[in-house]
Amino acid sequence: MYLRLYLYFMQFHAASLGSAIPKNNFDATIQSLFDSSLNLRLEHEDRLITILISDHYDLPQGIRLDEKIPLHSLTVGLRAASRGGILRFDSSPLTIDLRGAPIWEGKIPSLILPSEQAWSITWRVLNEQQRLKNTELIADDLFQSRSLHPPFGQRAGQAEQGSLLARRLRQPILQLIAAAEQLDSRSAKDAAQNMIGLGPGVTPSGDDVLIGFLAGLHSTAGNEKERPAFIQTFGESLLLLSEETNEISRTYLYHAIHGQFSSSIIALLDAIHNGDEPRLALVSKETMRVGHSSGMDSVTGLLIGLCVWNKENSYA
Amino acid sequence: MATAQRMIKNLYRDSVSLMQFSEKLRALEGVKQASAVMATENNISLLVEAGLLASAVPPSPNDLMIVVEGKDDSSTGAALDQAEGMLKAKSTETDEGGVRRVPPRSIEMGLESMSSANFVLISTPGEYAAAEARKALQLGLHVMMFSDNVSIEEEIPLKQYAREHDLLMMGPDCGTAIINGIPLGFANLVRRGDIGVVAASGTGLQQVTCLIDRFGGGITQAIGTGGHDLKSEVGGITMLQSIAALTADPQTKVILLVSKPPSPDVMKKVLEKAGQSGKPVVVIFIGADPASVTHGKIIGVKTLEDAAVAAVNFSKGKALKKFSNSMPAKYSAVEKSSARKLKKTQKYVRALFSGGTFCYENLLLMSEALGPVYSNIPLKKEHKLKDVWKSQEHTAIDLGDDLFTQGRPHPMIDFRLRNERIIQEAKDPSTAVILLDVVLGYGSNMDPAGELVPAILEALKVAAKAKRNLFFVGFVCGTDSDPQNLTRQQDMLREAGVILTESNAQAARLAAAIVSGR
C-alpha cells in the first residue's frame, strides 16, 4: 500500500465571540486577509465578520482566538462554512471550534458622564500620540481651545492649520457637532457625507471619527427620547452613506450605528467615566494603538462626541 | 511634473502596512509625492485638491488607489509598476527559489503543486464533503473523510466508486488514522512495525495502536473505515478493501481488526476475507463472543488490550497465552488496601470517559463483574441514566456524546465538564472509585494531566473533609513519542493519587475489584 500524505488536521478554539456572530450555521468567503486577522463576507447578509488573533481585543463582529493560527495558509476568496459550531475552510485543514466560547456583547453602558479631568487627560494624550506618530489628523488642529467644551465654530477667521485632511474634516465636524446639539439629523447627514471614506487607512479617518463620535453620543444619550431618536435617524442616513466607503469600514459603522463598539473603545469610556488616572493613560494609549491612525481618529471622534450633549452637566 | 494613478482591485492592507507602503513609494527614484488610499469619493476629491490627481475618477470604495507624482510619465509609470509588484508580492509566499507560491484553493491546485500526492484528507462541513470526495476519487486520489454528517445514501456510491477504481475511501466520520507513520486526525505517534490495523472505531484504534507500541510492536498502517462501514447497507466495503490491501502489503505480517459487532452478513464477509489473507488476523468485535470469530488463523479476543497483546505476540512469533478475564495480579495489593479504606456507604464506581469506545468496553467489563452499570450509552435500555447529569449506582458516562458536546468542545480537548463532574461525584457519599481515561496524541489537549489534576486534588479534599477515602483509577492512552510527553503526564497523575493501569480493560477490572473486595 502506498499512501503519501501532506495534510494535517489543525483545530483551534475561539476564545470569545462577538454578539453579532451568527448563532446558526453560516456560509462566507474570505474577503481580506491580514497578519493577525481576516474578514469573512457573510453569504446572506451584507456585512463582514472578523477572525482576529488577540489575547484581549474584542469586536462585536469578531471571533477572537488567543493563539496564533496559520492564517497564511488561507487565501482571499476561499469559502468558509460554519456547521454545528465548527468553522471550516474549503481546501484547508484549519478548523475553528466556536462552541463554548463566551459571547462578548460590545455594548457601551448608557449615560457615561466624563469628569473634566479625565476628558482633558485623554485629549492631551491623544494629541501627544498623534504628534508623535505624525498622523495626518491632529485633534488640536480641529479646534483652537483645548477646553472640555471645544469652542465649536470659534475657528472662523483664523488661519487654516493642519494637514489637508484636517482642513477637509474641520468644517464637517463642526457642522456635525452643531447638528447633534440641535438634534438636526438632516444637517448631520450632510456633514457625514463629507467625512465618509475620507482619509488614509483601511478604515478611513473620516469613518473612524464618525465611529468614535457615535460612541460618544450613545454613551451620553441617556433616557431622553429626543437624543436616541436623533441617533437612530442619523444612523439610518449613515447606513445609506456607508455605501460610499469600503466594506470593512462599513461593517464598523454598521455596528457603531447599533451601539456596538470594540472592547478598546468600551474600556476607554469606562476609564474616562471612572476617572482613574493611571488606568486612563494606559487604556487610552492602548485604544490609540489600533492601526496606524484608526485608534487615534476614533478617540478624536469619541472625545468630541462626549461633549456634545454634556454642556449642561456640572463638570464644566 | 506628471501624475498617474492605478486601481488595485479588492485589495486590503492594514493601515500600518499602507502607511509604510506610501513611505516606500515616496522613496522611489523620480517620485516626488505618493499616496495609497481606498478609492472613495471623498479620497478622490482630496487627491485632486492635493494635486495628486489631475481630475476626479469614478469612485470604487473597495479598491486601493495608488497615486504618484513624478518628474515625468516614465518615472510615474515605473513607480506604479513597482508599487503594484510590491503589493502583490505581499499577498503571496515566496519559495527559496524565488517562485511565487499561491496556497492551493482546490484539490486540483493541490495536485498541481504536488503531482505525486495520491491521498486527500477532507474536513469540510458535511454537506460539501461528499462532493469534494467525489472530485478527489475522480482525480484518482485515496480519501480520508474526517467530516461527519454525511448520509449513508451519499456514502454508499462513493465507496462503490472507490472500490471500482481501486481507491480507498476512509470515512465519513473517520477521525483517526495512521498512514505511513503519519498520524491523521485524533491519532498517536506510533512506532512503525509489521502490524496492520483496520478499525471502525476511533478510540478503539488509538488504544490498540498505543498498546502495540507499548508492548514493543509497531504498525504498518492504521486505517479508519468510519462508523457506518460495517452496516449491512454499506457492506463493509472499506474494511474488505483494507484487509485486501494489508494482505497484499509485504510489510504487514499481522492484521488486526477493531469494531463493534458488525451486522451478521457483513461479519461473514469480513471473516471470509480475513481468512483468505493467509496472515494471522486478530479480531476484536467489542461485545461479541471471541469464540464466534475464532477460526484457523483468525483469533477472536475480548478486549482492546488482548487484541494488542495477541497482535504483538504474532508479530514476534511468540505463542499466544490464554487471556485472563480478571484483574492483573500486580494490582491486588493496591486493590485490597484501597477496598479496606472505603466506608460502608461507598459502594459505586463512577467512570467518566472522553472516548466512546472506552466507555462501551468499560460497560461490558464492569457489568460482567458488578452487575448493572448505568450510562448514557447503556448496554440495555433499562440501564439508561434517568438524568445524564446525575450518576446512579455504578455509572459509566461517555462525555463525548452529543448530549454533552453541544456548545462545548470535545472532552478530549476541553476538560471543564469532566472536572465539574469529578467534584460532583466526590461529593456523593456513595462514590468509591472515580475512573478516568486520558487520551494523548494529535488533536487532543496538550496537557490533559495539567487539566485534570486540580480537579482531582479538589475532589480528594472534598472527600477528606467528609472523612472519606476516595480512589481514582485511570489509564493514559498514548505513546512516548506523543507531543504531550507520556511520562510526564503519568507522573503528574500518579503524584495526584491516581492509580494508573496499562489499559482501559485493566482500569475497569481494578475499579470493579476495589468496590467488590471491600
mmCIF file of N, CA and C in Angstrom, chain A residues 1-9 11 13 27 31-34 72-76 78-79 81 83 88 90-92 95 97 99-100 164-165 168 193-204 243-248 291-294, chain B residues 12-16 18-19 37-38 40-43 45-46 49-50 61-62 93 102-107 114 116-119 121 123-125 127-128 142 146 168 179-180 182-186 221 223 245-246 249 405 407-410 413 416:
data_model
loop_
_atom_site.group_PDB
_atom_site.id
_atom_site.type_symbol
_atom_site.label_atom_id
_atom_site.label_comp_id
_atom_site.label_asym_id
_atom_site.label_seq_id
_atom_site.Cartn_x
_atom_site.Cartn_y
_atom_site.Cartn_z
ATOM 1 N N MET A 1 0.844 -1.194 0.000
ATOM 2 C CA MET A 1 0.000 0.000 0.000
ATOM 3 C C MET A 1 0.880 1.244 0.000
ATOM 4 N N TYR A 2 0.557 2.156 -0.863
ATOM 5 C CA TYR A 2 1.380 3.354 -0.971
ATOM 6 C C TYR A 2 0.493 4.583 -0.802
ATOM 7 N N LEU A 3 0.558 5.177 0.333
ATOM 8 C CA LEU A 3 -0.230 6.379 0.569
ATOM 9 C C LEU A 3 0.719 7.475 1.035
ATOM 10 N N ARG A 4 0.746 8.544 0.305
ATOM 11 C CA ARG A 4 1.649 9.629 0.666
ATOM 12 C C ARG A 4 0.801 10.792 1.178
ATOM 13 N N LEU A 5 1.145 11.329 2.318
ATOM 14 C CA LEU A 5 0.288 12.329 2.941
ATOM 15 C C LEU A 5 0.967 13.659 3.158
ATOM 16 N N TYR A 6 0.214 14.691 3.001
ATOM 17 C CA TYR A 6 0.769 16.011 3.228
ATOM 18 C C TYR A 6 -0.035 16.853 4.197
ATOM 19 N N LEU A 7 -1.271 16.490 4.421
ATOM 20 C CA LEU A 7 -2.136 17.367 5.203
ATOM 21 C C LEU A 7 -2.194 16.991 6.676
ATOM 22 N N TYR A 8 -2.274 17.970 7.506
ATOM 23 C CA TYR A 8 -2.518 17.771 8.919
ATOM 24 C C TYR A 8 -3.831 18.429 9.286
ATOM 25 N N PHE A 9 -4.479 17.904 10.266
ATOM 26 C CA PHE A 9 -5.702 18.493 10.754
ATOM 27 C C PHE A 9 -5.329 19.530 11.817
ATOM 28 N N GLN A 11 -6.937 22.147 14.511
ATOM 29 C CA GLN A 11 -8.154 22.633 15.141
ATOM 30 C C GLN A 11 -7.827 23.672 16.205
ATOM 31 N N HIS A 13 -9.606 26.874 18.888
ATOM 32 C CA HIS A 13 -10.833 27.196 19.611
ATOM 33 C C HIS A 13 -10.975 28.706 19.765
ATOM 34 N N ASP A 27 -22.523 30.558 5.875
ATOM 35 C CA ASP A 27 -21.532 30.398 4.813
ATOM 36 C C ASP A 27 -20.896 31.747 4.554
ATOM 37 N N GLN A 31 -12.815 37.716 2.628
ATOM 38 C CA GLN A 31 -12.838 38.981 1.898
ATOM 39 C C GLN A 31 -11.472 39.644 1.915
ATOM 40 N N SER A 32 -10.781 39.548 3.046
ATOM 41 C CA SER A 32 -9.455 40.151 3.153
ATOM 42 C C SER A 32 -8.683 39.429 4.247
ATOM 43 N N LEU A 33 -7.382 39.526 4.120
ATOM 44 C CA LEU A 33 -6.510 38.748 4.986
ATOM 45 C C LEU A 33 -5.371 39.639 5.459
ATOM 46 N N PHE A 34 -5.154 39.688 6.760
ATOM 47 C CA PHE A 34 -4.069 40.500 7.313
ATOM 48 C C PHE A 34 -3.166 39.599 8.153
ATOM 49 N N HIS A 72 -1.734 32.369 7.096
ATOM 50 C CA HIS A 72 -1.063 32.405 5.793
ATOM 51 C C HIS A 72 -1.457 31.216 4.916
ATOM 52 N N SER A 73 -2.048 30.192 5.557
ATOM 53 C CA SER A 73 -2.442 29.027 4.754
ATOM 54 C C SER A 73 -3.755 29.274 4.018
ATOM 55 N N LEU A 74 -4.386 30.420 4.282
ATOM 56 C CA LEU A 74 -5.666 30.731 3.641
ATOM 57 C C LEU A 74 -5.463 31.790 2.565
ATOM 58 N N THR A 75 -6.471 31.924 1.710
ATOM 59 C CA THR A 75 -6.361 32.932 0.656
ATOM 60 C C THR A 75 -7.684 33.671 0.503
ATOM 61 N N VAL A 76 -7.592 34.886 0.006
ATOM 62 C CA VAL A 76 -8.794 35.671 -0.261
ATOM 63 C C VAL A 76 -9.633 34.924 -1.303
ATOM 64 N N LEU A 78 -11.444 32.257 -0.600
ATOM 65 C CA LEU A 78 -11.707 30.887 -0.129
ATOM 66 C C LEU A 78 -13.038 30.846 0.608
ATOM 67 N N ARG A 79 -13.772 29.776 0.417
ATOM 68 C CA ARG A 79 -15.072 29.663 1.083
ATOM 69 C C ARG A 79 -14.921 29.090 2.477
ATOM 70 N N ALA A 81 -17.407 27.767 5.985
ATOM 71 C CA ALA A 81 -18.765 27.431 6.414
ATOM 72 C C ALA A 81 -18.741 27.018 7.869
ATOM 73 N N ARG A 83 -20.801 24.926 10.568
ATOM 74 C CA ARG A 83 -21.866 23.937 10.751
ATOM 75 C C ARG A 83 -21.732 23.354 12.148
ATOM 76 N N ARG A 88 -15.127 25.822 9.182
ATOM 77 C CA ARG A 88 -14.126 25.172 8.349
ATOM 78 C C ARG A 88 -13.909 25.971 7.077
ATOM 79 N N ASP A 90 -12.700 25.741 2.996
ATOM 80 C CA ASP A 90 -12.520 24.808 1.883
ATOM 81 C C ASP A 90 -11.040 24.586 1.640
ATOM 82 N N SER A 91 -10.705 23.377 1.289
ATOM 83 C CA SER A 91 -9.329 23.035 0.912
ATOM 84 C C SER A 91 -8.319 23.409 1.981
ATOM 85 N N SER A 92 -8.723 23.412 3.228
ATOM 86 C CA SER A 92 -7.775 23.736 4.291
ATOM 87 C C SER A 92 -8.032 22.824 5.485
ATOM 88 N N THR A 95 -9.538 24.355 11.189
ATOM 89 C CA THR A 95 -10.916 24.496 11.659
ATOM 90 C C THR A 95 -10.911 25.304 12.944
ATOM 91 N N ASP A 97 -13.221 25.935 16.297
ATOM 92 C CA ASP A 97 -14.361 25.469 17.077
ATOM 93 C C ASP A 97 -14.959 26.670 17.808
ATOM 94 N N ARG A 99 -17.793 26.511 19.491
ATOM 95 C CA ARG A 99 -18.674 26.060 20.567
ATOM 96 C C ARG A 99 -18.057 26.364 21.929
ATOM 97 N N GLY A 100 -18.905 26.804 22.817
ATOM 98 C CA GLY A 100 -18.452 27.022 24.188
ATOM 99 C C GLY A 100 -17.738 28.338 24.400
ATOM 100 N N LEU A 164 -3.927 68.754 5.000
ATOM 101 C CA LEU A 164 -5.070 68.893 4.093
ATOM 102 C C LEU A 164 -6.256 68.095 4.631
ATOM 103 N N LEU A 165 -5.954 66.928 5.172
ATOM 104 C CA LEU A 165 -7.033 66.085 5.707
ATOM 105 C C LEU A 165 -7.733 66.789 6.869
ATOM 106 N N ARG A 168 -9.860 69.419 5.621
ATOM 107 C CA ARG A 168 -11.078 68.895 4.978
ATOM 108 C C ARG A 168 -12.103 68.392 6.007
ATOM 109 N N GLN A 193 -21.638 63.176 5.100
ATOM 110 C CA GLN A 193 -21.382 62.893 3.680
ATOM 111 C C GLN A 193 -19.989 63.372 3.259
ATOM 112 N N ASN A 194 -19.531 64.446 3.901
ATOM 113 C CA ASN A 194 -18.199 64.954 3.559
ATOM 114 C C ASN A 194 -17.088 64.264 4.340
ATOM 115 N N MET A 195 -17.462 63.413 5.258
ATOM 116 C CA MET A 195 -16.442 62.723 6.066
ATOM 117 C C MET A 195 -16.264 61.266 5.639
ATOM 118 N N ILE A 196 -17.328 60.692 5.138
ATOM 119 C CA ILE A 196 -17.329 59.249 4.898
ATOM 120 C C ILE A 196 -16.254 58.866 3.870
ATOM 121 N N GLY A 197 -15.478 57.874 4.189
ATOM 122 C CA GLY A 197 -14.446 57.389 3.263
ATOM 123 C C GLY A 197 -13.289 58.337 3.070
ATOM 124 N N LEU A 198 -13.177 59.339 3.926
ATOM 125 C CA LEU A 198 -12.123 60.338 3.732
ATOM 126 C C LEU A 198 -10.898 60.017 4.580
ATOM 127 N N GLY A 199 -9.764 59.920 3.909
ATOM 128 C CA GLY A 199 -8.515 59.779 4.642
ATOM 129 C C GLY A 199 -7.848 58.440 4.441
ATOM 130 N N PRO A 200 -6.637 58.336 5.005
ATOM 131 C CA PRO A 200 -5.852 57.120 4.778
ATOM 132 C C PRO A 200 -6.353 55.952 5.613
ATOM 133 N N GLY A 201 -5.859 54.796 5.258
ATOM 134 C CA GLY A 201 -6.135 53.621 6.066
ATOM 135 C C GLY A 201 -7.277 52.792 5.540
ATOM 136 N N VAL A 202 -7.310 51.552 5.996
ATOM 137 C CA VAL A 202 -8.350 50.637 5.538
ATOM 138 C C VAL A 202 -9.702 51.054 6.127
ATOM 139 N N THR A 203 -9.694 51.645 7.305
ATOM 140 C CA THR A 203 -10.886 52.365 7.767
ATOM 141 C C THR A 203 -10.504 53.849 7.710
ATOM 142 N N PRO A 204 -10.954 54.563 6.697
ATOM 143 C CA PRO A 204 -10.520 55.951 6.516
ATOM 144 C C PRO A 204 -10.798 56.819 7.750
ATOM 145 N N GLU A 243 -22.400 53.144 2.049
ATOM 146 C CA GLU A 243 -22.140 52.507 0.754
ATOM 147 C C GLU A 243 -20.957 53.182 0.057
ATOM 148 N N GLU A 244 -20.651 54.410 0.492
ATOM 149 C CA GLU A 244 -19.578 55.158 -0.175
ATOM 150 C C GLU A 244 -18.201 54.855 0.406
ATOM 151 N N THR A 245 -18.144 53.993 1.389
ATOM 152 C CA THR A 245 -16.828 53.599 1.890
ATOM 153 C C THR A 245 -16.650 52.094 1.690
ATOM 154 N N ASN A 246 -15.497 51.580 2.074
ATOM 155 C CA ASN A 246 -15.251 50.163 1.777
ATOM 156 C C ASN A 246 -15.971 49.247 2.773
ATOM 157 N N GLU A 247 -16.007 47.981 2.423
ATOM 158 C CA GLU A 247 -16.784 47.004 3.200
ATOM 159 C C GLU A 247 -16.330 46.878 4.647
ATOM 160 N N ILE A 248 -15.025 46.955 4.860
ATOM 161 C CA ILE A 248 -14.507 46.767 6.223
ATOM 162 C C ILE A 248 -14.971 47.926 7.102
ATOM 163 N N GLY A 291 -4.307 50.065 14.693
ATOM 164 C CA GLY A 291 -3.970 50.518 13.339
ATOM 165 C C GLY A 291 -2.900 51.589 13.382
ATOM 166 N N HIS A 292 -2.700 52.262 12.253
ATOM 167 C CA HIS A 292 -1.721 53.339 12.243
ATOM 168 C C HIS A 292 -2.322 54.586 12.881
ATOM 169 N N SER A 293 -3.491 54.980 12.395
ATOM 170 C CA SER A 293 -4.123 56.167 12.971
ATOM 171 C C SER A 293 -5.580 55.918 13.341
ATOM 172 N N SER A 294 -6.105 54.732 13.016
ATOM 173 C CA SER A 294 -7.531 54.456 13.250
ATOM 174 C C SER A 294 -7.924 54.657 14.700
ATOM 175 N N TYR B 12 -6.901 44.769 0.222
ATOM 176 C CA TYR B 12 -6.910 45.404 1.533
ATOM 177 C C TYR B 12 -5.589 45.168 2.228
ATOM 178 N N ARG B 13 -5.019 46.225 2.738
ATOM 179 C CA ARG B 13 -3.831 46.111 3.581
ATOM 180 C C ARG B 13 -4.142 46.893 4.857
ATOM 181 N N ASP B 14 -3.585 46.430 5.976
ATOM 182 C CA ASP B 14 -3.871 47.162 7.205
ATOM 183 C C ASP B 14 -3.233 48.550 7.145
ATOM 184 N N SER B 15 -3.706 49.431 8.009
ATOM 185 C CA SER B 15 -3.312 50.841 7.934
ATOM 186 C C SER B 15 -1.805 51.024 8.068
ATOM 187 N N VAL B 16 -1.202 50.243 8.975
ATOM 188 C CA VAL B 16 0.237 50.399 9.196
ATOM 189 C C VAL B 16 0.990 50.013 7.921
ATOM 190 N N LEU B 18 -0.130 50.121 4.884
ATOM 191 C CA LEU B 18 -0.371 51.129 3.843
ATOM 192 C C LEU B 18 0.496 52.356 4.062
ATOM 193 N N MET B 19 0.649 52.712 5.328
ATOM 194 C CA MET B 19 1.474 53.868 5.644
ATOM 195 C C MET B 19 2.926 53.598 5.252
ATOM 196 N N VAL B 37 -4.515 55.002 -0.991
ATOM 197 C CA VAL B 37 -5.731 55.127 -0.167
ATOM 198 C C VAL B 37 -6.875 54.334 -0.804
ATOM 199 N N MET B 38 -7.900 54.079 -0.014
ATOM 200 C CA MET B 38 -9.090 53.439 -0.566
ATOM 201 C C MET B 38 -9.755 54.449 -1.518
ATOM 202 N N THR B 40 -12.366 55.980 -2.360
ATOM 203 C CA THR B 40 -13.699 56.525 -2.075
ATOM 204 C C THR B 40 -13.835 57.897 -2.739
ATOM 205 N N GLU B 41 -15.076 58.355 -2.843
ATOM 206 C CA GLU B 41 -15.323 59.636 -3.491
ATOM 207 C C GLU B 41 -14.591 60.770 -2.765
ATOM 208 N N ASN B 42 -14.673 60.762 -1.426
ATOM 209 C CA ASN B 42 -14.021 61.825 -0.668
ATOM 210 C C ASN B 42 -12.506 61.776 -0.801
ATOM 211 N N ASN B 43 -11.936 60.572 -0.864
ATOM 212 C CA ASN B 43 -10.480 60.487 -1.024
ATOM 213 C C ASN B 43 -10.053 60.971 -2.409
ATOM 214 N N SER B 45 -11.553 63.170 -4.186
ATOM 215 C CA SER B 45 -11.641 64.630 -4.166
ATOM 216 C C SER B 45 -10.454 65.240 -3.401
ATOM 217 N N LEU B 46 -10.034 64.562 -2.321
ATOM 218 C CA LEU B 46 -8.881 65.033 -1.551
ATOM 219 C C LEU B 46 -7.608 64.998 -2.395
ATOM 220 N N GLU B 49 -7.562 67.791 -4.808
ATOM 221 C CA GLU B 49 -7.221 69.035 -4.112
ATOM 222 C C GLU B 49 -5.715 69.092 -3.805
ATOM 223 N N ALA B 50 -5.162 67.913 -3.526
ATOM 224 C CA ALA B 50 -3.734 67.872 -3.209
ATOM 225 C C ALA B 50 -2.856 67.931 -4.455
ATOM 226 N N PRO B 61 -14.985 52.203 -3.833
ATOM 227 C CA PRO B 61 -14.548 52.210 -2.434
ATOM 228 C C PRO B 61 -13.835 50.949 -1.947
ATOM 229 N N ASN B 62 -14.053 49.815 -2.627
ATOM 230 C CA ASN B 62 -13.393 48.592 -2.159
ATOM 231 C C ASN B 62 -12.037 48.359 -2.807
ATOM 232 N N GLU B 93 3.314 33.882 -1.019
ATOM 233 C CA GLU B 93 4.522 33.452 -0.334
ATOM 234 C C GLU B 93 5.595 33.211 -1.372
ATOM 235 N N VAL B 102 1.203 30.229 -4.558
ATOM 236 C CA VAL B 102 -0.108 30.586 -4.023
ATOM 237 C C VAL B 102 -0.665 29.363 -3.296
ATOM 238 N N PRO B 103 -1.119 29.498 -2.056
ATOM 239 C CA PRO B 103 -1.660 28.324 -1.367
ATOM 240 C C PRO B 103 -2.816 27.729 -2.172
ATOM 241 N N PRO B 104 -2.854 26.387 -2.303
ATOM 242 C CA PRO B 104 -3.893 25.788 -3.151
ATOM 243 C C PRO B 104 -5.293 26.031 -2.609
ATOM 244 N N ARG B 105 -6.230 26.299 -3.510
ATOM 245 C CA ARG B 105 -7.617 26.541 -3.119
ATOM 246 C C ARG B 105 -8.514 25.375 -3.478
ATOM 247 N N SER B 106 -7.976 24.436 -4.191
ATOM 248 C CA SER B 106 -8.799 23.302 -4.604
ATOM 249 C C SER B 106 -7.912 22.065 -4.660
ATOM 250 N N ILE B 107 -8.570 20.912 -4.765
ATOM 251 C CA ILE B 107 -7.798 19.669 -4.862
ATOM 252 C C ILE B 107 -6.928 19.704 -6.121
ATOM 253 N N MET B 114 1.769 19.325 -6.023
ATOM 254 C CA MET B 114 2.313 18.060 -5.500
ATOM 255 C C MET B 114 1.786 16.943 -6.382
ATOM 256 N N SER B 116 2.804 14.141 -7.103
ATOM 257 C CA SER B 116 2.927 12.738 -6.667
ATOM 258 C C SER B 116 1.946 12.394 -5.546
ATOM 259 N N ALA B 117 1.197 13.380 -5.052
ATOM 260 C CA ALA B 117 0.249 13.104 -3.961
ATOM 261 C C ALA B 117 -0.846 12.172 -4.455
ATOM 262 N N ASN B 118 -1.235 11.225 -3.617
ATOM 263 C CA ASN B 118 -2.319 10.324 -4.025
ATOM 264 C C ASN B 118 -3.350 10.148 -2.920
ATOM 265 N N PHE B 119 -3.400 11.107 -2.012
ATOM 266 C CA PHE B 119 -4.287 10.971 -0.860
ATOM 267 C C PHE B 119 -4.805 12.350 -0.490
ATOM 268 N N LEU B 121 -7.198 14.486 2.511
ATOM 269 C CA LEU B 121 -7.971 14.487 3.754
ATOM 270 C C LEU B 121 -9.053 15.550 3.613
ATOM 271 N N SER B 123 -11.970 17.696 5.293
ATOM 272 C CA SER B 123 -12.521 18.137 6.571
ATOM 273 C C SER B 123 -13.357 19.390 6.340
ATOM 274 N N THR B 124 -14.321 19.258 5.469
ATOM 275 C CA THR B 124 -15.221 20.383 5.191
ATOM 276 C C THR B 124 -16.539 20.089 5.912
ATOM 277 N N PRO B 125 -17.451 21.058 5.971
ATOM 278 C CA PRO B 125 -18.768 20.740 6.503
ATOM 279 C C PRO B 125 -19.367 19.559 5.724
ATOM 280 N N GLU B 127 -22.059 18.796 4.366
ATOM 281 C CA GLU B 127 -22.828 18.952 3.131
ATOM 282 C C GLU B 127 -21.946 19.145 1.894
ATOM 283 N N TYR B 128 -20.703 19.586 2.093
ATOM 284 C CA TYR B 128 -19.794 19.750 0.951
ATOM 285 C C TYR B 128 -18.871 18.545 0.794
ATOM 286 N N HIS B 142 -6.866 8.579 -3.059
ATOM 287 C CA HIS B 142 -7.477 7.953 -1.893
ATOM 288 C C HIS B 142 -8.048 9.061 -1.019
ATOM 289 N N PHE B 146 -12.752 13.121 7.167
ATOM 290 C CA PHE B 146 -12.892 13.409 8.599
ATOM 291 C C PHE B 146 -14.309 13.918 8.882
ATOM 292 N N LEU B 168 -9.133 3.844 -1.879
ATOM 293 C CA LEU B 168 -9.646 3.647 -0.531
ATOM 294 C C LEU B 168 -10.431 4.875 -0.095
ATOM 295 N N ILE B 179 -1.174 6.689 8.604
ATOM 296 C CA ILE B 179 -0.799 6.201 7.277
ATOM 297 C C ILE B 179 0.683 6.486 7.057
ATOM 298 N N ASN B 180 1.409 5.446 6.739
ATOM 299 C CA ASN B 180 2.862 5.575 6.555
ATOM 300 C C ASN B 180 3.519 6.305 7.726
ATOM 301 N N ILE B 182 2.275 8.545 9.644
ATOM 302 C CA ILE B 182 1.798 9.913 9.917
ATOM 303 C C ILE B 182 0.424 9.861 10.578
ATOM 304 N N PRO B 183 0.322 10.388 11.813
ATOM 305 C CA PRO B 183 -0.991 10.395 12.460
ATOM 306 C C PRO B 183 -1.916 11.423 11.817
ATOM 307 N N LEU B 184 -3.145 11.032 11.588
ATOM 308 C CA LEU B 184 -4.132 11.940 10.979
ATOM 309 C C LEU B 184 -5.340 12.046 11.888
ATOM 310 N N GLY B 185 -5.863 13.252 12.028
ATOM 311 C CA GLY B 185 -6.999 13.454 12.928
ATOM 312 C C GLY B 185 -6.548 13.270 14.366
ATOM 313 N N PHE B 186 -7.396 12.635 15.178
ATOM 314 C CA PHE B 186 -7.011 12.333 16.563
ATOM 315 C C PHE B 186 -6.196 11.037 16.533
ATOM 316 N N GLN B 221 0.164 0.217 8.864
ATOM 317 C CA GLN B 221 -0.886 1.214 8.616
ATOM 318 C C GLN B 221 -1.980 1.035 9.660
ATOM 319 N N ILE B 223 -5.864 1.954 9.513
ATOM 320 C CA ILE B 223 -6.858 2.512 8.578
ATOM 321 C C ILE B 223 -8.204 2.629 9.276
ATOM 322 N N ALA B 245 -5.793 -4.889 0.996
ATOM 323 C CA ALA B 245 -4.575 -4.081 0.839
ATOM 324 C C ALA B 245 -3.490 -4.548 1.808
ATOM 325 N N LEU B 246 -3.892 -4.831 3.034
ATOM 326 C CA LEU B 246 -2.901 -5.286 4.021
ATOM 327 C C LEU B 246 -2.422 -6.699 3.691
ATOM 328 N N ASP B 249 0.212 -6.269 1.163
ATOM 329 C CA ASP B 249 1.362 -5.477 1.614
ATOM 330 C C ASP B 249 2.418 -6.391 2.250
ATOM 331 N N THR B 405 -21.636 17.530 24.285
ATOM 332 C CA THR B 405 -20.727 18.378 23.497
ATOM 333 C C THR B 405 -21.442 19.547 22.817
ATOM 334 N N GLY B 407 -22.456 22.923 22.200
ATOM 335 C CA GLY B 407 -21.984 24.202 22.743
ATOM 336 C C GLY B 407 -20.645 24.088 23.451
ATOM 337 N N ARG B 408 -20.019 22.920 23.385
ATOM 338 C CA ARG B 408 -18.713 22.753 24.045
ATOM 339 C C ARG B 408 -17.784 21.964 23.129
ATOM 340 N N PRO B 409 -16.484 22.164 23.279
ATOM 341 C CA PRO B 409 -15.549 21.317 22.546
ATOM 342 C C PRO B 409 -15.565 19.896 23.095
ATOM 343 N N HIS B 410 -14.995 18.970 22.328
ATOM 344 C CA HIS B 410 -14.941 17.567 22.748
ATOM 345 C C HIS B 410 -14.172 17.435 24.067
ATOM 346 N N ILE B 413 -10.485 17.619 24.534
ATOM 347 C CA ILE B 413 -9.848 18.924 24.374
ATOM 348 C C ILE B 413 -10.195 19.824 25.555
ATOM 349 N N ARG B 416 -13.426 21.029 31.149
ATOM 350 C CA ARG B 416 -14.264 21.705 32.151
ATOM 351 C C ARG B 416 -15.408 20.829 32.650
#
